[in-house]
Coordinates of C-alpha atoms and ligand atoms in Angstrom, one line a residue:
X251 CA 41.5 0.8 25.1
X252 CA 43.3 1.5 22.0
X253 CA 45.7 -1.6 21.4
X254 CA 49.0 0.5 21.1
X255 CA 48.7 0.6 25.3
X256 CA 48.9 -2.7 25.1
X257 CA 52.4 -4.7 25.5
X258 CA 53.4 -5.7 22.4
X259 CA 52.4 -9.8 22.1
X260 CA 50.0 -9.1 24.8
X261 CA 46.4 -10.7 24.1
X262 CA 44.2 -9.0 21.7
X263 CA 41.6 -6.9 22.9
X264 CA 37.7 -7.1 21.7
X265 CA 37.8 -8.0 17.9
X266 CA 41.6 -9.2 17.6
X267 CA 43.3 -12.7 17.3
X268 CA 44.9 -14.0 20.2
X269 CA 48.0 -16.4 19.5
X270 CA 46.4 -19.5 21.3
X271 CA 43.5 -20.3 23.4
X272 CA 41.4 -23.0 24.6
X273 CA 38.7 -24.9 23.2
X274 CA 36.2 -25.7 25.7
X275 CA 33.1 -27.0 23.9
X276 CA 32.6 -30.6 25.0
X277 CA 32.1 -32.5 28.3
X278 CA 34.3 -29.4 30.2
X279 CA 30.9 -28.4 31.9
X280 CA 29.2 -31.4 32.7
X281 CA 32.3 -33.9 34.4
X282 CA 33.2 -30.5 36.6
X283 CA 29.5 -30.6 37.3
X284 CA 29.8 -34.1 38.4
X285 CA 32.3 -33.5 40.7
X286 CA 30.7 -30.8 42.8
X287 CA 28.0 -32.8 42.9
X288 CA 30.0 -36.1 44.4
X289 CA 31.8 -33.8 46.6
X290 CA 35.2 -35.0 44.6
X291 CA 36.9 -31.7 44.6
X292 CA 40.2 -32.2 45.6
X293 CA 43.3 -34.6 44.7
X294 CA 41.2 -38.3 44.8
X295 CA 38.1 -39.0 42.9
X296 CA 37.6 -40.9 39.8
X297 CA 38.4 -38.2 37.2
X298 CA 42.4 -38.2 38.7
X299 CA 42.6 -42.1 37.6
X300 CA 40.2 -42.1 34.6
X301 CA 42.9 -39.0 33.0
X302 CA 45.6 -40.5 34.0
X303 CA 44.6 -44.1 31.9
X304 CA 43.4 -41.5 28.9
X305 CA 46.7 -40.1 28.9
X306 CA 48.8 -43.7 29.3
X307 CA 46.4 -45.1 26.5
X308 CA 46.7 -42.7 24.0
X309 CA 50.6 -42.1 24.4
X310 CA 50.9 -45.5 25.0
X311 CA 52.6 -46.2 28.0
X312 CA 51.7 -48.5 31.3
X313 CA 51.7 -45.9 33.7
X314 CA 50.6 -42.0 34.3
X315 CA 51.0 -40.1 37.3
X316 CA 49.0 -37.1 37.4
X317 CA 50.8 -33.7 38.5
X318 CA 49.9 -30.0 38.9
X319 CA 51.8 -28.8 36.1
X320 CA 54.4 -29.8 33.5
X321 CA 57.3 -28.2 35.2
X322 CA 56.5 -30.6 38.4
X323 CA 56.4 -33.5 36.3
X324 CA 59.8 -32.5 35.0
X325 CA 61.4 -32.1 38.3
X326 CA 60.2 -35.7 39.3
X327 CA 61.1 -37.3 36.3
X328 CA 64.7 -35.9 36.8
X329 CA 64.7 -37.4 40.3
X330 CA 63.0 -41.0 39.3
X331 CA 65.9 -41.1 36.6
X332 CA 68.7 -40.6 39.2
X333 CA 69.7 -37.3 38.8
X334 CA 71.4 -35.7 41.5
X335 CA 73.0 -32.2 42.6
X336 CA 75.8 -31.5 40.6
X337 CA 75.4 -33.6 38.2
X338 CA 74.7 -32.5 34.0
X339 CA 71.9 -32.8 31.9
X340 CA 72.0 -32.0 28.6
X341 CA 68.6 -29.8 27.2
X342 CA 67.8 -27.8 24.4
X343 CA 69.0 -24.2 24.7
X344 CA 65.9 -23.7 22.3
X345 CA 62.7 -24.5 24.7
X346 CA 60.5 -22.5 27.0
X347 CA 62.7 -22.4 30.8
X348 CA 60.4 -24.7 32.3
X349 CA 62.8 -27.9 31.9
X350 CA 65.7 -26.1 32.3
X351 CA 64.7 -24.6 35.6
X352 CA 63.4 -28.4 36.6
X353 CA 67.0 -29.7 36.4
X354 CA 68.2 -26.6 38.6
X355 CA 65.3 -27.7 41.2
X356 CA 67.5 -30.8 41.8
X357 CA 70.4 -28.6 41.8
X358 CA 72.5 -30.8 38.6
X359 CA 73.5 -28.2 35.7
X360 CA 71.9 -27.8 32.2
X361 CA 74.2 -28.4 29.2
X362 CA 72.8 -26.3 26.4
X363 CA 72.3 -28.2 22.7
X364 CA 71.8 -26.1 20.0
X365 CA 68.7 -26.4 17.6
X366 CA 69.1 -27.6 14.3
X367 CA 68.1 -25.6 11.5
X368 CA 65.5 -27.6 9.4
X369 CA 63.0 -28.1 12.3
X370 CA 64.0 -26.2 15.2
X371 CA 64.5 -29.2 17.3
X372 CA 67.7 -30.1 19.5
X373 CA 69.9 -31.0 17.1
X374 CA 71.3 -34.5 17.8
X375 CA 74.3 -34.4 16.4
X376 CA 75.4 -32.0 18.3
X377 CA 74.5 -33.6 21.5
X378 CA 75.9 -37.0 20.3
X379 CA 79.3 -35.4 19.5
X380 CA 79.9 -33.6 22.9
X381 CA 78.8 -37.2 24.7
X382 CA 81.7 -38.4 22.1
X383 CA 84.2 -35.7 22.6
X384 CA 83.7 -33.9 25.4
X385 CA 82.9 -36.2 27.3
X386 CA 84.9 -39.4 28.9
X387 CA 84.5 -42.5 31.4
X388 CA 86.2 -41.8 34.5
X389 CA 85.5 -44.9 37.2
X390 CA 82.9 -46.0 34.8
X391 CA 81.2 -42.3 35.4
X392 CA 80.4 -40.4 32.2
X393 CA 81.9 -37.1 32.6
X394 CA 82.4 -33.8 30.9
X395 CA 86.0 -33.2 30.1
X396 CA 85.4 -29.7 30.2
X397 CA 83.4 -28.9 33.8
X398 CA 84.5 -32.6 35.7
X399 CA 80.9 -33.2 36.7
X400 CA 79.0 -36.5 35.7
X401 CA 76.7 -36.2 32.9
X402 CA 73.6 -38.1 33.9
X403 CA 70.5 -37.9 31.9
X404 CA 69.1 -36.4 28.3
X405 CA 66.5 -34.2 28.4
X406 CA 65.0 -33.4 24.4
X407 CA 62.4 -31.3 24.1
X408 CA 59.8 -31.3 21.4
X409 CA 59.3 -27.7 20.9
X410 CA 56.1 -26.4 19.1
X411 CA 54.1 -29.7 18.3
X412 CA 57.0 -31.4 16.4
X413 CA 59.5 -33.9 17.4
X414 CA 63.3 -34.4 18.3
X415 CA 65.2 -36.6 15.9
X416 CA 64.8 -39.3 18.4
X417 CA 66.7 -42.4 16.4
X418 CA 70.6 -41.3 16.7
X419 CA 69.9 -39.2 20.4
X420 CA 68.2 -43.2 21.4
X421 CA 71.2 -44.7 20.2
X422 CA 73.6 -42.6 21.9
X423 CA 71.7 -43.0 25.1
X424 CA 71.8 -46.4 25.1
X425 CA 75.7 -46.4 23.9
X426 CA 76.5 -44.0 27.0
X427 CA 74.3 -45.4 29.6
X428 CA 72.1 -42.4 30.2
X429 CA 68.3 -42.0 30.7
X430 CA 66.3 -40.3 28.7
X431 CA 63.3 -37.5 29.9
X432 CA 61.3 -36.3 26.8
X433 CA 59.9 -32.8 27.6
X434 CA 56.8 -33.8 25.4
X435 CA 55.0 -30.5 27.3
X436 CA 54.3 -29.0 23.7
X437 CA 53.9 -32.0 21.4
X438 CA 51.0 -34.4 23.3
X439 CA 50.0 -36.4 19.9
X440 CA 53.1 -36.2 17.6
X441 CA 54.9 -39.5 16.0
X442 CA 58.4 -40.0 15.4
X443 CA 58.6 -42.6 12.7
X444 CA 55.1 -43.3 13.3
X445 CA 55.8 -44.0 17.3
X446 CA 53.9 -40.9 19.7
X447 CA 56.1 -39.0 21.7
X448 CA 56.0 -40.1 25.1
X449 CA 57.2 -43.4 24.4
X450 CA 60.6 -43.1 22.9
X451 CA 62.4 -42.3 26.0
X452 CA 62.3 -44.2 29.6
X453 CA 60.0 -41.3 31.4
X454 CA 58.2 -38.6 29.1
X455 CA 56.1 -34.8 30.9
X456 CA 53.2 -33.5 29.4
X457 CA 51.3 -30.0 30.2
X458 CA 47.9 -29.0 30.3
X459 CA 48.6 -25.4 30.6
X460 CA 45.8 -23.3 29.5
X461 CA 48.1 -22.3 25.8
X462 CA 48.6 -26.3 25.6
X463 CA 47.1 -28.7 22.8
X464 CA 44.7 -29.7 25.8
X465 CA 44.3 -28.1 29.0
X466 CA 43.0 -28.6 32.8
X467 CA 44.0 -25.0 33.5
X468 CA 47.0 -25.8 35.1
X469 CA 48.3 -29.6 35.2
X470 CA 50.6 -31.8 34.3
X471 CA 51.5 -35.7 33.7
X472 CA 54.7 -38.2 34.0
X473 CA 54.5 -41.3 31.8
X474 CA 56.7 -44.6 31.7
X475 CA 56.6 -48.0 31.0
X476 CA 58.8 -48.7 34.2
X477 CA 56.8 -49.4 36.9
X478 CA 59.1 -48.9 40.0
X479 CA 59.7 -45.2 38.2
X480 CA 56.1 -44.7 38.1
X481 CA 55.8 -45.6 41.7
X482 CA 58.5 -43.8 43.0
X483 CA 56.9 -40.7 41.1
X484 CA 53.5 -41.2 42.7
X485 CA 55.1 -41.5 46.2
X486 CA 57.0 -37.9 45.7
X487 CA 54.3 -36.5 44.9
X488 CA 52.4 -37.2 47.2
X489 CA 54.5 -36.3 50.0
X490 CA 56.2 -39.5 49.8
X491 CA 54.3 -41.3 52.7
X492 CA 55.2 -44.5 53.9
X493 CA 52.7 -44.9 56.1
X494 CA 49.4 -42.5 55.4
X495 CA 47.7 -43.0 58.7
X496 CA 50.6 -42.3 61.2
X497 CA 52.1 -39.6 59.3
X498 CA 55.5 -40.9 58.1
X499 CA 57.3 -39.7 55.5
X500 CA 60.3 -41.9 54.4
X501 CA 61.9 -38.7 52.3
X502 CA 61.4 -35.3 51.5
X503 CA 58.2 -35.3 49.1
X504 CA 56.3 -33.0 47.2
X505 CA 52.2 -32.2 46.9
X506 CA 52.4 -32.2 43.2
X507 CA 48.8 -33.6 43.1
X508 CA 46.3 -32.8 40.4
X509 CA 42.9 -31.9 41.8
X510 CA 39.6 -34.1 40.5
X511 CA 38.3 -30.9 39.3
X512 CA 41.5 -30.4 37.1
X513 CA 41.3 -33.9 35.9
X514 CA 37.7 -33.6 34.8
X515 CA 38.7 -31.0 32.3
X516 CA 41.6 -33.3 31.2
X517 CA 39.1 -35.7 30.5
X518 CA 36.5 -33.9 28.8
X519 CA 39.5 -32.7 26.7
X520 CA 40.6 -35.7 25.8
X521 CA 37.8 -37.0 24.2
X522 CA 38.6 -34.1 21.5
X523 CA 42.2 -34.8 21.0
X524 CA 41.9 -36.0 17.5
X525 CA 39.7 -33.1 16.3
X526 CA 42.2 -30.8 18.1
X527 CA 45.2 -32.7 16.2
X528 CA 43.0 -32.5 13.3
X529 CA 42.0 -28.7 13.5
X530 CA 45.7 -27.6 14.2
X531 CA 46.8 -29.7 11.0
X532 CA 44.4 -27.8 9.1
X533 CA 45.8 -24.6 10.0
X534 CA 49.3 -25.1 9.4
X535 CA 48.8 -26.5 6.1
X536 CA 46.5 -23.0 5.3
X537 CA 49.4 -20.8 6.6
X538 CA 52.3 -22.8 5.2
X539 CA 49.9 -22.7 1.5
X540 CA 48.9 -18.9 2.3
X541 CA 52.4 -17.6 3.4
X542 CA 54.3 -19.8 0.8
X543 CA 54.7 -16.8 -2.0
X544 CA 55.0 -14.2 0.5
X545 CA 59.3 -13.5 -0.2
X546 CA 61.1 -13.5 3.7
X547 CA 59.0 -15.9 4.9
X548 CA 59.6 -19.3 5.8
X549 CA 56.8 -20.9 6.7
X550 CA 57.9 -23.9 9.8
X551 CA 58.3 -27.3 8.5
X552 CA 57.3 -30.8 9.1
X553 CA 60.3 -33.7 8.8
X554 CA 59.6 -36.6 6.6
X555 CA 60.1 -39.0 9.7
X556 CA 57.8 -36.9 12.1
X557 CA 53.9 -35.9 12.1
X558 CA 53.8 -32.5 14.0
X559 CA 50.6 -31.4 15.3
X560 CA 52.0 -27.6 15.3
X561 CA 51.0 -26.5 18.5
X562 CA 52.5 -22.9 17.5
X563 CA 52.3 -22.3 14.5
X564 CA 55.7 -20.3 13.5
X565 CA 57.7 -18.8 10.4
X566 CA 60.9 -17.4 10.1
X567 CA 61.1 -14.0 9.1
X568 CA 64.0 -13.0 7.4
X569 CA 64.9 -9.1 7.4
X570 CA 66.4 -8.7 4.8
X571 CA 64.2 -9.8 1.9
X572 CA 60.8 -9.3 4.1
X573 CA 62.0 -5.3 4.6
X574 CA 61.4 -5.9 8.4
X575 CA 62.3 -7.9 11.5
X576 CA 60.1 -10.3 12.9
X577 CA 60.0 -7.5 16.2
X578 CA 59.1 -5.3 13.7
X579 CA 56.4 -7.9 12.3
X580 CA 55.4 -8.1 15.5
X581 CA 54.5 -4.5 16.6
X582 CA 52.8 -4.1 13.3
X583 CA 50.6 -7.0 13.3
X584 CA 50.0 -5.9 16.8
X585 CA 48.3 -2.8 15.3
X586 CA 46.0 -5.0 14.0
X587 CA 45.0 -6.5 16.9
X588 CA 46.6 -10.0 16.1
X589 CA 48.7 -11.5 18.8
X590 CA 52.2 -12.7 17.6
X591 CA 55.3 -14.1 19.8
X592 CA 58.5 -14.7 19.5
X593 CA 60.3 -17.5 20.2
X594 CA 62.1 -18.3 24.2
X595 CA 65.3 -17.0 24.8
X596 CA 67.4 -19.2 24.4
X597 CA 69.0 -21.2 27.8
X598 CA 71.9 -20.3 27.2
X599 CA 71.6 -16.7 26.9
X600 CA 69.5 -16.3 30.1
X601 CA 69.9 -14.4 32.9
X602 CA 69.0 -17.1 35.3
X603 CA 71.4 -20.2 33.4
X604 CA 74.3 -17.9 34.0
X605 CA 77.8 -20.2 33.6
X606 CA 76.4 -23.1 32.1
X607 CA 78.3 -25.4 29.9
X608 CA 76.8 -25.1 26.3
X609 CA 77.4 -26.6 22.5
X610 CA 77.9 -24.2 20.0
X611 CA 74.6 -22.4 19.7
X612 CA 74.6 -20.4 16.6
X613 CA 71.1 -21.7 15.2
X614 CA 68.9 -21.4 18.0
X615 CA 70.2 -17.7 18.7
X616 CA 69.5 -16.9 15.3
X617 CA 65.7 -18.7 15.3
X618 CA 65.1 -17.0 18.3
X619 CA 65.6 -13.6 16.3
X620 CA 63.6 -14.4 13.8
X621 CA 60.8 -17.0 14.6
X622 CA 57.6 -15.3 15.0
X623 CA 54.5 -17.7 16.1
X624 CA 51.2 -17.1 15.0
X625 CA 47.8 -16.9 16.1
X626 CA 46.9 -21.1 16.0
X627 CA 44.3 -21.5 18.3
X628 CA 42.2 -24.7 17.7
X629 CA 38.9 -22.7 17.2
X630 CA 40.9 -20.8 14.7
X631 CA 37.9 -19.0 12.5
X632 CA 38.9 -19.7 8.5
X633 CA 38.0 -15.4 8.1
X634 CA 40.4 -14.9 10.9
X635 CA 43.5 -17.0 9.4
X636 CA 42.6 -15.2 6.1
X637 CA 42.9 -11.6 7.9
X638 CA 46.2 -12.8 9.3
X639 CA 48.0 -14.2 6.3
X640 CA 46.5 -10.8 4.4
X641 CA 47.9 -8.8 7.1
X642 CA 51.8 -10.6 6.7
X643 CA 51.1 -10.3 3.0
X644 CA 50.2 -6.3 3.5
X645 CA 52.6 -5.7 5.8
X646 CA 55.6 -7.4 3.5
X647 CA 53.8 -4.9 0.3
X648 CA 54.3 -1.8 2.5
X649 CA 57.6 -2.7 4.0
Ligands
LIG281 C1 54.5 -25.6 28.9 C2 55.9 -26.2 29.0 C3 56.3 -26.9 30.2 C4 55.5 -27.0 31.5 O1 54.7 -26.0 31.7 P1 53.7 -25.9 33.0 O2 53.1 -24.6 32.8 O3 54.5 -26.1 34.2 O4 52.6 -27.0 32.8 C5 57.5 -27.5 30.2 N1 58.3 -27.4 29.1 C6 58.0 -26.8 28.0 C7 58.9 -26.8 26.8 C8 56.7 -26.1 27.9 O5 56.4 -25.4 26.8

């Protein structure tokens, strides 16, 4: 198939580079093995508890709850922290829609905060001055001045591997009362100020989508250090039973339940965490060293307080002084058989998030123009990172 009837930023065929894929060389084959042998296919069996305690240790929090994907976690962890329907939450406009969907699942309303421009991640100040000035007490309610609806939980998310300035937005929270959900989906091993993500706010959601720093295929996680959270999150999703032999359901639950099967990969994957974290270090530092002279191109950036593990790898391409677009970067690396993406549009702009309140959200609409993410994947060969930074530096010759 020759690649031009491909999408642009679809996988590469035979011989390209795709933009991210799994890395399934460890225990993967053996635990699954294990559990068709045991019979422990479905939602109990020992692989559920033993990833669930993997995940809680290494993030370090008391309590996991195991889930089918990240966007389920997301949707309990807004109803464990109280949020109801029409209620606000304020996001990153800047993220993949998965969280921002979550908080329409409980029918509150996202309020869009812009990116800052350094590292791409909500910027704080932005959210800590619309709590300050757009928003008041009313009956001892925290309300926006603007829509009248209560504003009732933070939800940061730590795009691409890197973390949300977590300090000030903690502060804040605490100052306003609020609760505060880490979308952590992309970023399982990064450290603000030397903490991981996961435990900085009161309930954290990780993926294990198959693009993910680790995946099950499809699964997901909630972690907190509150147990009657944790609790409440296992009972809703697990069709919140109150009493398992009779049938009785106390409330309106969910089967949000991660299969033993699922949990066996998590586990296997796990025990390669630190050589993934390691391996995608490796390959930021050769792009941001490869890419550094190439004029246009920014490569993305790590904050002095944070330790990214770069689950995408992206750049900024400006136009102007590359001679093309990053769309245009895109559709020729394409050529080549290398697999680029842009970044999310962002919430505010879509289609589905119509009428949502928003910040101003200048920076993330122009990042989302020209951010271009780059083929990262874990088993990254070192001949195939050289064949991609030659290509950008080719491309950029040409232009
Ligand atoms: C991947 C992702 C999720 C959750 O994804 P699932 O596919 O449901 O596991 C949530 N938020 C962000 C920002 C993500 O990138």
């Amino acid at each position: 198939m020759p690649s031009s009837s491909r999408e642009p930023g679809a996988p590469a065929t035979a011989g390209g580079i795709p933009l991210c894929v799994p890395e399934l060389r460890g225990n993967e084959w053996a635990y699954v093995k294990q559990c068709l042998d045991t019979n422990f296919v479905s939602s109990v069996g020992p692989f559920v508890t033993r990833f669930e305690e993997a995940i809680a240790n290494y993030v370090g929090r008391a309590h996991a709850v195991a889930t089918v994907n990240g966007t389920a976690a997301l949707h309990v962890a807004l109803l464990v922290c109280g949020v109801e329907p029409d209620d606000e939450v304020l996001v990153s406009t800047l993220t993949f829609i998965a969280p921002v969907n979550a908080i329409r699942y409980v029918r509150a309303w996202p309020v869009f905060v812009d990116a800052e421009p350094q590292y791409w991640q909500m910027d704080v100040g932005k959210a800590v001055e619309f709590l300050e000035r757009g928003c008041d007490f009313r009956n001892g309610e925290l309300r926006n001045r603007a829509s009248g609806r209560r504003v009732r939980a933070l939800l940061p998310v730590h795009i691409l591997g890197h973390p949300v300035e977590m300090g000030p937005l903690l502060e804040a929270a605490r100052r306003f009362g609020l609760p505060v959900i880490e979308d952590a989906t992309e970023s399982l091993g990064a450290r603000y100020e030397g903490r991981t993500v996961g435990q900085l706010g009161d309930v954290a959601c990780f993926s294990f989508n198959g693009n993910k720093l680790i995946t099950t295929g499809a699964g997901g996680m909630l972690v907190t250090g509150d147990p009657g959270r944790a609790a409440r999150a296992k009972y809703l999703t697990t069709q919140a039973k109150d009493d398992p032999l009779e049938y009785v359901h106390g409330t309106v639950g969910f089967n949000y339940r991660l299969s033993n099967v699922q949990a066996a990969l998590g586990v296997a994957q796990m025990e390669s965490i630190d050589e993934f974290v390691a391996a995608k270090r490796r390959i930021a530092a050769e792009y941001s060293a490869g890419l550094d002279g190439v004029p246009g191109i920014a490569p993305m950036r790590q904050a002095p307080w944070a330790e990214s593990v770069f689950w995408l790898y992206s750049i900024l391409v400006d136009g102007s002084t590359f001679g093309m677009t990053s769309r245009a970067l895109l559709r020729n690396l394409d050529e080549l058989g290398i697999q680029t993406r842009p970044l999310w549009q962002p919430g505010h702009l879509s289609p589905a998030h119509r009428g949502a309140f928003a910040t101003d959200c200048s920076v993330a609409e122009r990042l989302n123009r020209d951010a271009l993410s780059l083929p990262c994947s874990v088993g990254l060969a070192p001949d195939a990172q050289a064949r991609v930074i030659e290509a950008i530096a080719a491309v950029a010759a040409t232009a």
